[in-house]
PDB file of N, CA and C in Angstrom:
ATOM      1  N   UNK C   1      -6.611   8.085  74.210  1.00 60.00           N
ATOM      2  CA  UNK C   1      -7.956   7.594  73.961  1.00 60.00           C
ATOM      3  C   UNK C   1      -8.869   8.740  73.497  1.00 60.00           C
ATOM      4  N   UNK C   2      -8.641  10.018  74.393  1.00 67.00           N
ATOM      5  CA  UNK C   2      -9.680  11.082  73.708  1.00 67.00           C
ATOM      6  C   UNK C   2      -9.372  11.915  72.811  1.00 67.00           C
ATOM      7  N   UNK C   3      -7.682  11.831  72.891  1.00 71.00           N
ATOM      8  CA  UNK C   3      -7.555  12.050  71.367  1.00 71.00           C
ATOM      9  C   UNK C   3      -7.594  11.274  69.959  1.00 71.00           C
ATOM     10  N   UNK C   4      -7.370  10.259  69.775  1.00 72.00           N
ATOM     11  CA  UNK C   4      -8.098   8.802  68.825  1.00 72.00           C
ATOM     12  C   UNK C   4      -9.988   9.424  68.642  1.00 72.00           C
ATOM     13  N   UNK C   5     -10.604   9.706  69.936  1.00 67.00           N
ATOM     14  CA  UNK C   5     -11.976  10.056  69.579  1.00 67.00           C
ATOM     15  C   UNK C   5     -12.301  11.312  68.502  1.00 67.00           C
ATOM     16  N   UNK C   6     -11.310  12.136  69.109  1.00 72.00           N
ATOM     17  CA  UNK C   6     -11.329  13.297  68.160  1.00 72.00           C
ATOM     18  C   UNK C   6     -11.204  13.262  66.895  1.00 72.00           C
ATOM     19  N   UNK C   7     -10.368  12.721  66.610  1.00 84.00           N
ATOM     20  CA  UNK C   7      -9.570  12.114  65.016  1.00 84.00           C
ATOM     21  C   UNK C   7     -10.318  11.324  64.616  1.00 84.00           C
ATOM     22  N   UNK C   8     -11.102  10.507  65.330  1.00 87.00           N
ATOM     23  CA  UNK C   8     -12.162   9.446  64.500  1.00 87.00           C
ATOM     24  C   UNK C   8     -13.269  10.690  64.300  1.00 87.00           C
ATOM     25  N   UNK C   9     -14.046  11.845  64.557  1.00 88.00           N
ATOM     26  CA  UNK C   9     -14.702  12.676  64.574  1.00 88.00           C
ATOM     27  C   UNK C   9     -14.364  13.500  63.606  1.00 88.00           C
ATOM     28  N   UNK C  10     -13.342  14.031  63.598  1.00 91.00           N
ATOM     29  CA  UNK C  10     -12.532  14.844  62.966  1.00 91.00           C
ATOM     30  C   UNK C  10     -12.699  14.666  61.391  1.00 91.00           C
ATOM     31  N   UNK C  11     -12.370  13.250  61.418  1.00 92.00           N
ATOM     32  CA  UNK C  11     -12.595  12.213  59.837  1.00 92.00           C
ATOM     33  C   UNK C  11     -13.603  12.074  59.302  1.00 92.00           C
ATOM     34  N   UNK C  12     -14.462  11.668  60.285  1.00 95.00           N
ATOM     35  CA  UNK C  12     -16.086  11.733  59.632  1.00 95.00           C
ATOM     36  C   UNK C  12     -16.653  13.285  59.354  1.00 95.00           C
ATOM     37  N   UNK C  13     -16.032  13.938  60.315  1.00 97.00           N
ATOM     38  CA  UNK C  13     -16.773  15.536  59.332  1.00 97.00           C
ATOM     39  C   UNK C  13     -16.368  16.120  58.381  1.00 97.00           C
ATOM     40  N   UNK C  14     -14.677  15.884  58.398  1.00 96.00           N
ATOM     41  CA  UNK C  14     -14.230  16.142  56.678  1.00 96.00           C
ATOM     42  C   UNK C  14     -15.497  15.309  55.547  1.00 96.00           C
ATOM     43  N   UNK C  15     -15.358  14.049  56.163  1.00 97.00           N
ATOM     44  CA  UNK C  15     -15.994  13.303  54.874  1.00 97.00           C
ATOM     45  C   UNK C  15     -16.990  13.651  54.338  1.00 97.00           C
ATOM     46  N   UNK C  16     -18.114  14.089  55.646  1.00 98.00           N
ATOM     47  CA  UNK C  16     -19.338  14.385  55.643  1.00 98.00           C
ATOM     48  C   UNK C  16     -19.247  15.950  54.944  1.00 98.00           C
ATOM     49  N   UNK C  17     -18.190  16.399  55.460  1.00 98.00           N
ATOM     50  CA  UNK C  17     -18.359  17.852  54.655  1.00 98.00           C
ATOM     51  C   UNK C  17     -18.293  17.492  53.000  1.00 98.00           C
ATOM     52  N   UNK C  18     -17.226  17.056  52.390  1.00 98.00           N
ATOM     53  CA  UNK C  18     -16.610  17.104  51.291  1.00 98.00           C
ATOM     54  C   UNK C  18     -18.296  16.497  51.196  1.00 98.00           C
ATOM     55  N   UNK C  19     -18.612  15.170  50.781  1.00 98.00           N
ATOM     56  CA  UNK C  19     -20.252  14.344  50.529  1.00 98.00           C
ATOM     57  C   UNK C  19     -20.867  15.884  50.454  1.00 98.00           C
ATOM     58  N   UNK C  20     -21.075  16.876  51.285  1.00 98.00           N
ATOM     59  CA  UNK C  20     -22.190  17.637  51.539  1.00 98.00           C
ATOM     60  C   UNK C  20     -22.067  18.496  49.897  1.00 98.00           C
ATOM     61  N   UNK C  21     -21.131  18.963  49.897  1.00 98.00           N
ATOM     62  CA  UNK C  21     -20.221  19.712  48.787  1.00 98.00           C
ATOM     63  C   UNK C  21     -20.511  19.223  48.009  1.00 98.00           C
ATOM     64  N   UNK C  22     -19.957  18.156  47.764  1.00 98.00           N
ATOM     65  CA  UNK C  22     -20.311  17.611  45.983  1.00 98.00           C
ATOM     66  C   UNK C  22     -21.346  17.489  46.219  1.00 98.00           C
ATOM     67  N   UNK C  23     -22.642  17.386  46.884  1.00 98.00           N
ATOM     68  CA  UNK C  23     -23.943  17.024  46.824  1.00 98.00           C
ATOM     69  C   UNK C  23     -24.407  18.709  46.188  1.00 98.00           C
ATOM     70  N   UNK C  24     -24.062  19.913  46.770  1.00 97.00           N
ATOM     71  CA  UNK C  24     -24.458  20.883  46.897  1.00 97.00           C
ATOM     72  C   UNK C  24     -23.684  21.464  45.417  1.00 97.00           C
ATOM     73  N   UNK C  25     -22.202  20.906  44.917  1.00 97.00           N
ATOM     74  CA  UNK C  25     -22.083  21.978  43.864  1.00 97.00           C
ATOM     75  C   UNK C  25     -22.451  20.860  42.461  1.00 97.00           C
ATOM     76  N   UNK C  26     -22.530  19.784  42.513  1.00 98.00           N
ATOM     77  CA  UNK C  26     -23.307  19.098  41.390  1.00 98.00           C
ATOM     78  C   UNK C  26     -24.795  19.478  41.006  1.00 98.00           C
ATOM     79  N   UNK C  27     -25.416  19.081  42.396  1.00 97.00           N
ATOM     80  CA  UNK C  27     -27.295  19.702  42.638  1.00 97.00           C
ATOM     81  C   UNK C  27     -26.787  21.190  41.524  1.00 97.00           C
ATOM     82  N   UNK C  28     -26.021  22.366  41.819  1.00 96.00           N
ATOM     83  CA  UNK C  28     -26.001  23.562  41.560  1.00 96.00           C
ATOM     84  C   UNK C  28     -25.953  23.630  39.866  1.00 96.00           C
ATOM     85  N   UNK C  29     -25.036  22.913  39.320  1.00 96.00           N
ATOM     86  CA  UNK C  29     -24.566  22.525  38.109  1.00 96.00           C
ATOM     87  C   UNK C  29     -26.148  21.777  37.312  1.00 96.00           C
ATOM     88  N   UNK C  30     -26.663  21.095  38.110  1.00 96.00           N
ATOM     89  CA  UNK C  30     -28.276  20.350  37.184  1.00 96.00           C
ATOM     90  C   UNK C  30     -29.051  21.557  37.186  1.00 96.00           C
ATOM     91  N   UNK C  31     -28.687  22.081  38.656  1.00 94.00           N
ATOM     92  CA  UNK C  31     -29.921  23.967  38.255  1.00 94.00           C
ATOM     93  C   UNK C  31     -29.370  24.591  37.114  1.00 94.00           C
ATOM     94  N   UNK C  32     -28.341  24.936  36.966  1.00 92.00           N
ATOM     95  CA  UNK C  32     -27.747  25.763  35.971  1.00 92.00           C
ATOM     96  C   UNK C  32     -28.148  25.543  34.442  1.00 92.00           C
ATOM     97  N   UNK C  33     -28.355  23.939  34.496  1.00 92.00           N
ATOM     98  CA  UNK C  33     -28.252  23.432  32.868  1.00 92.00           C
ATOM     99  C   UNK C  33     -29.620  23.243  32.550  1.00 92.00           C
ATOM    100  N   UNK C  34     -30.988  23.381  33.495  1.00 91.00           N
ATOM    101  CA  UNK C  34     -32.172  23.264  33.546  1.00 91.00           C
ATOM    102  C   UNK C  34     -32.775  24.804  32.496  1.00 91.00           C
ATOM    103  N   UNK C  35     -32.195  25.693  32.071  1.00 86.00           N
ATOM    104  CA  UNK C  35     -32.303  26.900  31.107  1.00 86.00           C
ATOM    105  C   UNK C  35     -31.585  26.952  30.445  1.00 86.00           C
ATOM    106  N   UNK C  36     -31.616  27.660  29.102  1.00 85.00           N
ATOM    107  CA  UNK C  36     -30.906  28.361  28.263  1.00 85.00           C
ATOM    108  C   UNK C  36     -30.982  29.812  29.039  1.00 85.00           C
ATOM    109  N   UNK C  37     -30.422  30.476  28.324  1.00 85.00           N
ATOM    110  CA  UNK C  37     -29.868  31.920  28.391  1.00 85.00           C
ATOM    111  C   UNK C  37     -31.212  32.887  28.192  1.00 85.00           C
ATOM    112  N   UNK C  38     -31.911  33.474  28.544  1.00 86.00           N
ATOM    113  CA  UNK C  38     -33.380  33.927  28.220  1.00 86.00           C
ATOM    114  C   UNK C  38     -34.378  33.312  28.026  1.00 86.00           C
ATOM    115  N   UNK C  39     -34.779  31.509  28.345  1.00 86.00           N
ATOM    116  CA  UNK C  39     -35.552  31.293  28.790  1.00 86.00           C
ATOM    117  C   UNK C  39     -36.032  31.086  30.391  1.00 86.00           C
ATOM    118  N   UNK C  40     -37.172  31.848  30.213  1.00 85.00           N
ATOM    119  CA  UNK C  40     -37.791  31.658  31.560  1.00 85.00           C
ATOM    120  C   UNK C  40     -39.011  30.573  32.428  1.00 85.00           C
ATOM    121  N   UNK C  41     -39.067  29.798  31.453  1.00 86.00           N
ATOM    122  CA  UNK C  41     -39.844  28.437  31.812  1.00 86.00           C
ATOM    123  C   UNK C  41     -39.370  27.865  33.147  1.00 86.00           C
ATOM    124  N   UNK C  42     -39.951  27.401  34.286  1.00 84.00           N
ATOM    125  CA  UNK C  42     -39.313  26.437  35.114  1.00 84.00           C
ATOM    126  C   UNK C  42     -39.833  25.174  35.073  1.00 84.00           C
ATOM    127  N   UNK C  43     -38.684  24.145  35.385  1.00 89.00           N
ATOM    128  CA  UNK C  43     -38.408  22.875  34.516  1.00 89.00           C
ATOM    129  C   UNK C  43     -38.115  21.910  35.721  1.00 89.00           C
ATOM    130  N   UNK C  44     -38.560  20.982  35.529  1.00 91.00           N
ATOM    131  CA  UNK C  44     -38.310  20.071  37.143  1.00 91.00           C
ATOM    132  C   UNK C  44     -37.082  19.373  36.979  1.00 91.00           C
ATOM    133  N   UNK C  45     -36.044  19.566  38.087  1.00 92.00           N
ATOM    134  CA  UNK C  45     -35.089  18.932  37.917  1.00 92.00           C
ATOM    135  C   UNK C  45     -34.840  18.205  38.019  1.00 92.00           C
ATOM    136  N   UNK C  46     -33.780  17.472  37.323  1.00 92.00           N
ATOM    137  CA  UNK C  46     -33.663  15.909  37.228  1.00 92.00           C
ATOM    138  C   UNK C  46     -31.723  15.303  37.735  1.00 92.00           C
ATOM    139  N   UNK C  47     -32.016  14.054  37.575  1.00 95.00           N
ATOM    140  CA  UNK C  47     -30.995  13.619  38.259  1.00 95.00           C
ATOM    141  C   UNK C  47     -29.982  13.992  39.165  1.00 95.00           C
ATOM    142  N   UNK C  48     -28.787  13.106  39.650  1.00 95.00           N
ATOM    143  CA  UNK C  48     -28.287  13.219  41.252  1.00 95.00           C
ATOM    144  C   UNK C  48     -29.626  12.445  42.160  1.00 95.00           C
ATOM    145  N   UNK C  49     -29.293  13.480  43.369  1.00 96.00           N
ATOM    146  CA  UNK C  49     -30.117  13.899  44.578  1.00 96.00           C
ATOM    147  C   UNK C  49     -31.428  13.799  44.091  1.00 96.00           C
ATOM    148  N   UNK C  50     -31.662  14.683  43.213  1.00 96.00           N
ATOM    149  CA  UNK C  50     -32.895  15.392  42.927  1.00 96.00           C
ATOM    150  C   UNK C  50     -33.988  14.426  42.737  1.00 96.00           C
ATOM    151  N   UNK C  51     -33.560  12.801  42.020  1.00 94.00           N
ATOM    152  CA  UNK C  51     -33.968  11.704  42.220  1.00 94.00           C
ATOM    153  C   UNK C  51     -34.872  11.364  42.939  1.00 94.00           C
ATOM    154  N   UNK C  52     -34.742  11.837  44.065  1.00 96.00           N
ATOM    155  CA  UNK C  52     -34.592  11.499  45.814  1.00 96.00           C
ATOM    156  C   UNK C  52     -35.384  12.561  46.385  1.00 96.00           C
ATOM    157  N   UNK C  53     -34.701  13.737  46.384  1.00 96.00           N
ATOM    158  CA  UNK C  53     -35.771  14.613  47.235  1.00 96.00           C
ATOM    159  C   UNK C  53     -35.480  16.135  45.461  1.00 96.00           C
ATOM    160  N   UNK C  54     -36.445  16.857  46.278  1.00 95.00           N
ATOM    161  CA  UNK C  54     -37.090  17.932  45.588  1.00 95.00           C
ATOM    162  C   UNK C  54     -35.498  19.513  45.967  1.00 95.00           C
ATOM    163  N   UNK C  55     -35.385  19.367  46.760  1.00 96.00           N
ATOM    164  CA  UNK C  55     -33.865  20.043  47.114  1.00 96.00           C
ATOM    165  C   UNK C  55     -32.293  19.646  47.234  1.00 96.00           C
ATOM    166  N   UNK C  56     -32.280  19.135  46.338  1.00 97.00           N
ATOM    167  CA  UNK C  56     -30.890  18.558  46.254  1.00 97.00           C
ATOM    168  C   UNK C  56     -30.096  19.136  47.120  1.00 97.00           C
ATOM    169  N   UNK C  57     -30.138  20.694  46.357  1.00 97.00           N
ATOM    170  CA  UNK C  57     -28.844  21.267  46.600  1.00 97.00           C
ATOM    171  C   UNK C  57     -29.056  21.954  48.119  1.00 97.00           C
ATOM    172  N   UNK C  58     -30.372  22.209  48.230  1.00 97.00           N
ATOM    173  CA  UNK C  58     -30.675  21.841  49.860  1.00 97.00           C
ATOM    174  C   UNK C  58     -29.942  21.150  51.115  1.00 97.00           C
ATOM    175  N   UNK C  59     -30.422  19.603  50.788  1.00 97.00           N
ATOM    176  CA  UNK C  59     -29.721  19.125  51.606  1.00 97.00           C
ATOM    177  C   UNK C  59     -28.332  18.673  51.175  1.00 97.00           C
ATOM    178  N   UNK C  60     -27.335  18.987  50.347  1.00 98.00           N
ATOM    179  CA  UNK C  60     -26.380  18.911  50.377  1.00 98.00           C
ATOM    180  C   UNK C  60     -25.162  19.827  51.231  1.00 98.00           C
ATOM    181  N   UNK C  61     -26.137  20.904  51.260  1.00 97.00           N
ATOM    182  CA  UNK C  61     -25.816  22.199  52.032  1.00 97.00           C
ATOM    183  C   UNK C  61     -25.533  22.125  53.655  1.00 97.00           C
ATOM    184  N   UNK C  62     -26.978  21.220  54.184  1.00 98.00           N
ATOM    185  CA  UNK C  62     -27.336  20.947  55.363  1.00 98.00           C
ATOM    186  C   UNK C  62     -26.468  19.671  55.583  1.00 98.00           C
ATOM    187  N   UNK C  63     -26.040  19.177  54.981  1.00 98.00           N
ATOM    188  CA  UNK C  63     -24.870  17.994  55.291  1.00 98.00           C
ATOM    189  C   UNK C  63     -23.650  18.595  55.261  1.00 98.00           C
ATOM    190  N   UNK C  64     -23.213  19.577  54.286  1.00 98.00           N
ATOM    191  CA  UNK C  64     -22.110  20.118  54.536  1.00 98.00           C
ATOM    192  C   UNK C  64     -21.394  20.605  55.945  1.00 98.00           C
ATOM    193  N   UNK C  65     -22.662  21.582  56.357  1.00 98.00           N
ATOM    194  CA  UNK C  65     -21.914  22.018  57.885  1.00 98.00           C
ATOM    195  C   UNK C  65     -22.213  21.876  58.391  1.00 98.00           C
ATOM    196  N   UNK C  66     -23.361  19.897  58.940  1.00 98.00           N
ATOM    197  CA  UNK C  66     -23.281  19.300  59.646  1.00 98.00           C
ATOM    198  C   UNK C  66     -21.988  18.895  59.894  1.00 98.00           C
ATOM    199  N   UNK C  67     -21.499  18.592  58.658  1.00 98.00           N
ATOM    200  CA  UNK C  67     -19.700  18.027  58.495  1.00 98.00           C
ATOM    201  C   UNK C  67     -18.758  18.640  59.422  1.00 98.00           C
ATOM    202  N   UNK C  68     -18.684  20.214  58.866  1.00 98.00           N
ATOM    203  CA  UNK C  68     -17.785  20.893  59.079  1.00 98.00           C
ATOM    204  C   UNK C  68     -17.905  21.298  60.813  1.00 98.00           C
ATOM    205  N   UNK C  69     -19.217  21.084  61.338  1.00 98.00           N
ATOM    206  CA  UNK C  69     -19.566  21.091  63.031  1.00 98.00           C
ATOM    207  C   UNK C  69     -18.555  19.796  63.188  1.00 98.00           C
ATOM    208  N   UNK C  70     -19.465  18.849  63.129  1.00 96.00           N
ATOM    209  CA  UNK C  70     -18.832  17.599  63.469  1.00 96.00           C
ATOM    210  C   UNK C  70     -17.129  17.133  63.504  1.00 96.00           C
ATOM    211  N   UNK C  71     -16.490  17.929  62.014  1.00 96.00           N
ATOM    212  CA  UNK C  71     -14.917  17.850  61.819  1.00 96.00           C
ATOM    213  C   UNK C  71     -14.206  19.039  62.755  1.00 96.00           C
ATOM    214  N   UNK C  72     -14.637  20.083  63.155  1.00 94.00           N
ATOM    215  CA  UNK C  72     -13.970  20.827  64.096  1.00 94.00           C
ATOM    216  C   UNK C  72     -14.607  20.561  65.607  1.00 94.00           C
ATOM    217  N   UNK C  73     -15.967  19.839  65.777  1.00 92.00           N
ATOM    218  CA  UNK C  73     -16.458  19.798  67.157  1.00 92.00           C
ATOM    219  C   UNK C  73     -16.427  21.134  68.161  1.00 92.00           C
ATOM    220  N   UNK C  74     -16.894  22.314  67.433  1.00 95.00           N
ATOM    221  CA  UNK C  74     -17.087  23.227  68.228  1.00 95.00           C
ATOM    222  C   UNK C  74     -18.431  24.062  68.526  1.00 95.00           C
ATOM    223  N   UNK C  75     -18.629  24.335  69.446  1.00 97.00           N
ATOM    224  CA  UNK C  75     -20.407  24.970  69.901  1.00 97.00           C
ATOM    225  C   UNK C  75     -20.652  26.017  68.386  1.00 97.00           C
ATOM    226  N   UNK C  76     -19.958  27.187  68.057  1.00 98.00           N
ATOM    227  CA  UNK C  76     -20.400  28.028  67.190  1.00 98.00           C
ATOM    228  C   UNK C  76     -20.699  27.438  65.902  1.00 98.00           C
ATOM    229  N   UNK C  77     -20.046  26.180  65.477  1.00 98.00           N
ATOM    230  CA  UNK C  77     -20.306  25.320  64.634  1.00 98.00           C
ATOM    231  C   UNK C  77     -21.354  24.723  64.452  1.00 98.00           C
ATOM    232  N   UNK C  78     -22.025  24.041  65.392  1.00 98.00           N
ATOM    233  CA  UNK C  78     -22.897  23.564  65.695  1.00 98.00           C
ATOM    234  C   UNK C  78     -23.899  24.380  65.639  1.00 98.00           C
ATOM    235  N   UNK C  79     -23.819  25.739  66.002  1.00 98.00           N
ATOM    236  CA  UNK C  79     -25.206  26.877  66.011  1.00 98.00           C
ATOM    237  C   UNK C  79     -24.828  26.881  64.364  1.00 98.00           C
ATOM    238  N   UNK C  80     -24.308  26.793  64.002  1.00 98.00           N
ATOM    239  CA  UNK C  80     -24.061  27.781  62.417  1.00 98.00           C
ATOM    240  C   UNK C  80     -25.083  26.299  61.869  1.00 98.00           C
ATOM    241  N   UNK C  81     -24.611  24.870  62.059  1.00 98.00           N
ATOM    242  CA  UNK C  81     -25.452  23.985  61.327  1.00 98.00           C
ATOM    243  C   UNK C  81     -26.674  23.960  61.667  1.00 98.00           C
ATOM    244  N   UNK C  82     -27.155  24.110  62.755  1.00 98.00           N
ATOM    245  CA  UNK C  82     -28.359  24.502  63.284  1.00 98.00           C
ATOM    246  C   UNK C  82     -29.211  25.231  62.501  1.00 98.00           C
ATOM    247  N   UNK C  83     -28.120  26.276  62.684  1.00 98.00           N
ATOM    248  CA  UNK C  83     -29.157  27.526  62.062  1.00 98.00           C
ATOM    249  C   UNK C  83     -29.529  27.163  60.375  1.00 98.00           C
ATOM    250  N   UNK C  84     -28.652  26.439  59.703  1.00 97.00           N
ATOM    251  CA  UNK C  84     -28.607  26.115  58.212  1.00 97.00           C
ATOM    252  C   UNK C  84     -29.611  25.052  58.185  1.00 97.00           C
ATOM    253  N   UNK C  85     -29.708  24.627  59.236  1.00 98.00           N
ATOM    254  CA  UNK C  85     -31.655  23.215  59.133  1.00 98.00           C
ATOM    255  C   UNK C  85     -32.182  23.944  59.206  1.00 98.00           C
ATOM    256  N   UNK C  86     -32.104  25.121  60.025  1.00 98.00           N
ATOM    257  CA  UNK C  86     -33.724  25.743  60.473  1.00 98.00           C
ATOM    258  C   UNK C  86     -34.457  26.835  59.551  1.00 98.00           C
ATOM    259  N   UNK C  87     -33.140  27.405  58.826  1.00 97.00           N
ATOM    260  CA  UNK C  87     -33.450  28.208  57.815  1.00 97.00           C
ATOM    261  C   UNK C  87     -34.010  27.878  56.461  1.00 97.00           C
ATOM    262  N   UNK C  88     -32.705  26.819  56.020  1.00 97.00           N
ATOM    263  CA  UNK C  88     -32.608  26.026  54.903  1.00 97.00           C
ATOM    264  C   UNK C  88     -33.714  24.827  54.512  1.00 97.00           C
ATOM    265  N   UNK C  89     -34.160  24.032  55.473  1.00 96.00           N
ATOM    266  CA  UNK C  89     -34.797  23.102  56.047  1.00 96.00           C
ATOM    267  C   UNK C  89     -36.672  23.762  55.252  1.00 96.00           C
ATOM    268  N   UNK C  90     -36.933  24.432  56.103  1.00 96.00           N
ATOM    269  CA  UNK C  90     -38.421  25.246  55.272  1.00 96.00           C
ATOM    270  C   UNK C  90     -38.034  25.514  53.807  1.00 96.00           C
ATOM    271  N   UNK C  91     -37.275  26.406  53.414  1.00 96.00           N
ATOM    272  CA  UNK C  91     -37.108  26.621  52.280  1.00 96.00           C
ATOM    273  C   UNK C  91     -37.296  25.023  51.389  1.00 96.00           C
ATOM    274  N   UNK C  92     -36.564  23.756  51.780  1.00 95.00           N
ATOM    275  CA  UNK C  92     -36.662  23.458  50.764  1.00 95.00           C
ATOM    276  C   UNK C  92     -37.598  22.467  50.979  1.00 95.00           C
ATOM    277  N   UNK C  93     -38.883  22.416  52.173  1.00 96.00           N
ATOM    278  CA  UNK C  93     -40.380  22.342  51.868  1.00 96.00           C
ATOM    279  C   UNK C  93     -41.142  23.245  51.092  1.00 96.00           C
ATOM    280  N   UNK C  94     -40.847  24.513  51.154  1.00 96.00           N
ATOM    281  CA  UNK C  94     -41.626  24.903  50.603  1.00 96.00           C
ATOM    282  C   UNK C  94     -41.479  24.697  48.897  1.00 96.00           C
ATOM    283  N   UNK C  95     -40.233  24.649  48.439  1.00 92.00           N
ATOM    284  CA  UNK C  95     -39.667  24.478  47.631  1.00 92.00           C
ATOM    285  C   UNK C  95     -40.319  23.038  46.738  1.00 92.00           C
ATOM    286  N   UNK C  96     -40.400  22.117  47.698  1.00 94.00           N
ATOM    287  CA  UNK C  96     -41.049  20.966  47.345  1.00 94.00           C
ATOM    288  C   UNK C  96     -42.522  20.945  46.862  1.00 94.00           C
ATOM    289  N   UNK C  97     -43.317  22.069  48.265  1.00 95.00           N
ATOM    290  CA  UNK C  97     -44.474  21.940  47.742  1.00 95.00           C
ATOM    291  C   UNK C  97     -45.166  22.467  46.820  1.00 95.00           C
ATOM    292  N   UNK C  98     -44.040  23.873  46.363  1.00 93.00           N
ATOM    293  CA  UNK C  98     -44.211  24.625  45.295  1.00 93.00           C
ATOM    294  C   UNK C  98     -44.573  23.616  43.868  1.00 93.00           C
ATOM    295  N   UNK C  99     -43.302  22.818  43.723  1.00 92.00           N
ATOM    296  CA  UNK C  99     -43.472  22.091  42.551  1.00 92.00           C
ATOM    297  C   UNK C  99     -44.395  20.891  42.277  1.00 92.00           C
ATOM    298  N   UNK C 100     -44.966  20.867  43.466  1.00 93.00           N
ATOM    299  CA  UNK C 100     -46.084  19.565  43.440  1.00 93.00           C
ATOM    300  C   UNK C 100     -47.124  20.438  42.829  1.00 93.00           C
ATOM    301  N   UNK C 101     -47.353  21.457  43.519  1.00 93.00           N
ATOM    302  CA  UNK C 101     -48.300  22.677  42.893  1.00 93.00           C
ATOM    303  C   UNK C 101     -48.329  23.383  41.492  1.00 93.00           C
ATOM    304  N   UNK C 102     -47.373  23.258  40.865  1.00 92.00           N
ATOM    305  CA  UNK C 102     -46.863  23.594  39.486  1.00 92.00           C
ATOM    306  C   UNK C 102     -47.228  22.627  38.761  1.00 92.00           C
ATOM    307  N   UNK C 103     -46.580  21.567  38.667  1.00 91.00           N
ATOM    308  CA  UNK C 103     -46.482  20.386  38.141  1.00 91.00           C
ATOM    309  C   UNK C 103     -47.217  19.609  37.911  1.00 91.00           C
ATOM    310  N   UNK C 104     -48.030  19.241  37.108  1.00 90.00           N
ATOM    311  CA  UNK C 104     -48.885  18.015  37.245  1.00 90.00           C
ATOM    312  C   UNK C 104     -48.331  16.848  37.400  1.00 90.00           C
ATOM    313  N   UNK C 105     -47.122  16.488  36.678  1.00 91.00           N
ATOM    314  CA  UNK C 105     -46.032  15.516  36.411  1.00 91.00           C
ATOM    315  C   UNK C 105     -44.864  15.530  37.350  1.00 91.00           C
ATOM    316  N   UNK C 106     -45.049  16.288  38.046  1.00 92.00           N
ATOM    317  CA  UNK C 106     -43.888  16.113  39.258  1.00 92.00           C
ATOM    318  C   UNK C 106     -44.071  14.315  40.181  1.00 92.00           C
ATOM    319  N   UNK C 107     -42.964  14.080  40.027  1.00 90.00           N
ATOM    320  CA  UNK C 107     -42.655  12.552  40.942  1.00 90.00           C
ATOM    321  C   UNK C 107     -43.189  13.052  42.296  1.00 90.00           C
ATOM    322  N   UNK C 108     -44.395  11.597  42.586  1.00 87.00           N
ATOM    323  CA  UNK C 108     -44.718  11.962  43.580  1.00 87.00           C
ATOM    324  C   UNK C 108     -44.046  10.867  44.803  1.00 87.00           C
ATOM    325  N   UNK C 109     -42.781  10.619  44.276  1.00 90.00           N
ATOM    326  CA  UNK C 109     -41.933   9.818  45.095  1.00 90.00           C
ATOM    327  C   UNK C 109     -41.420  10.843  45.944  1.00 90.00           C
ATOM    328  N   UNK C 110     -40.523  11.638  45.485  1.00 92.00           N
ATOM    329  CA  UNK C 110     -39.511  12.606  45.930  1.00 92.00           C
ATOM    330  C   UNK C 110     -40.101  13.081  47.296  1.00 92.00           C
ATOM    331  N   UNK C 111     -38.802  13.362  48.089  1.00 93.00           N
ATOM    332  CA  UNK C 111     -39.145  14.083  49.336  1.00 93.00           C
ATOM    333  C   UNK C 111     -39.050  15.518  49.498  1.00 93.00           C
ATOM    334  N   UNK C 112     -39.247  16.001  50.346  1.00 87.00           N
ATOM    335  CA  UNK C 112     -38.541  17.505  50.877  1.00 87.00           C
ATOM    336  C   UNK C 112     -37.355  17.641  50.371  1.00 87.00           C
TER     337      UNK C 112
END
């Protein structure tokens, strides 16, 4: 029985990891293609996540090793995802409010 719990746990944090990942290296790939090569303009990003909130690749990050806590179920894991909200988490408010501040045309749907 508490091993079945584990393995049902186990499953959901792979999943949740891999989800976090592609959230985090797609988000990375829309930053990348948002410039050419020596321009320095910043450009509001678009589609995915970004849809949705203002840090894609943010919270794709913060889902990742929620995952990877959750798929191994261990305390240092858990501090490591912790620490990746608490760090990561401001950054991509501020991040948000930066571009509301830039932007006249920034979606004022989008979240954090």
């Amino acid at each position: 029985q508490e091993r079945q719990l584990i393995s049902h746990f186990h499953s959901v944090g792979v999943l949740l990891f891999l989800f976090g990942m592609g959230i985090n290296i797609h988000s990375d790939i829309l930053l990348r293609q948002l410039r050419k090569p020596g321009d320095h303009t910043y450009k509001i990003p678009q589609g995915g996540l970004f849809t949705y909130v203002s840090g894609a690749n943010f919270f794709g990050e913060i889902v990742e090793w929620f995952g990877y806590a959750i798929a191994t179920w261990s305390l240092p894991a858990f501090a490591f995802a912790l620490f990746t909200l608490c760090f990561i988490g401001p950054r991509a408010y501020h991040h948000h409010r930066y571009y509301l501040s830039m932007f006249t045309d920034y979606p004022k749907s989008r979240k954090a």
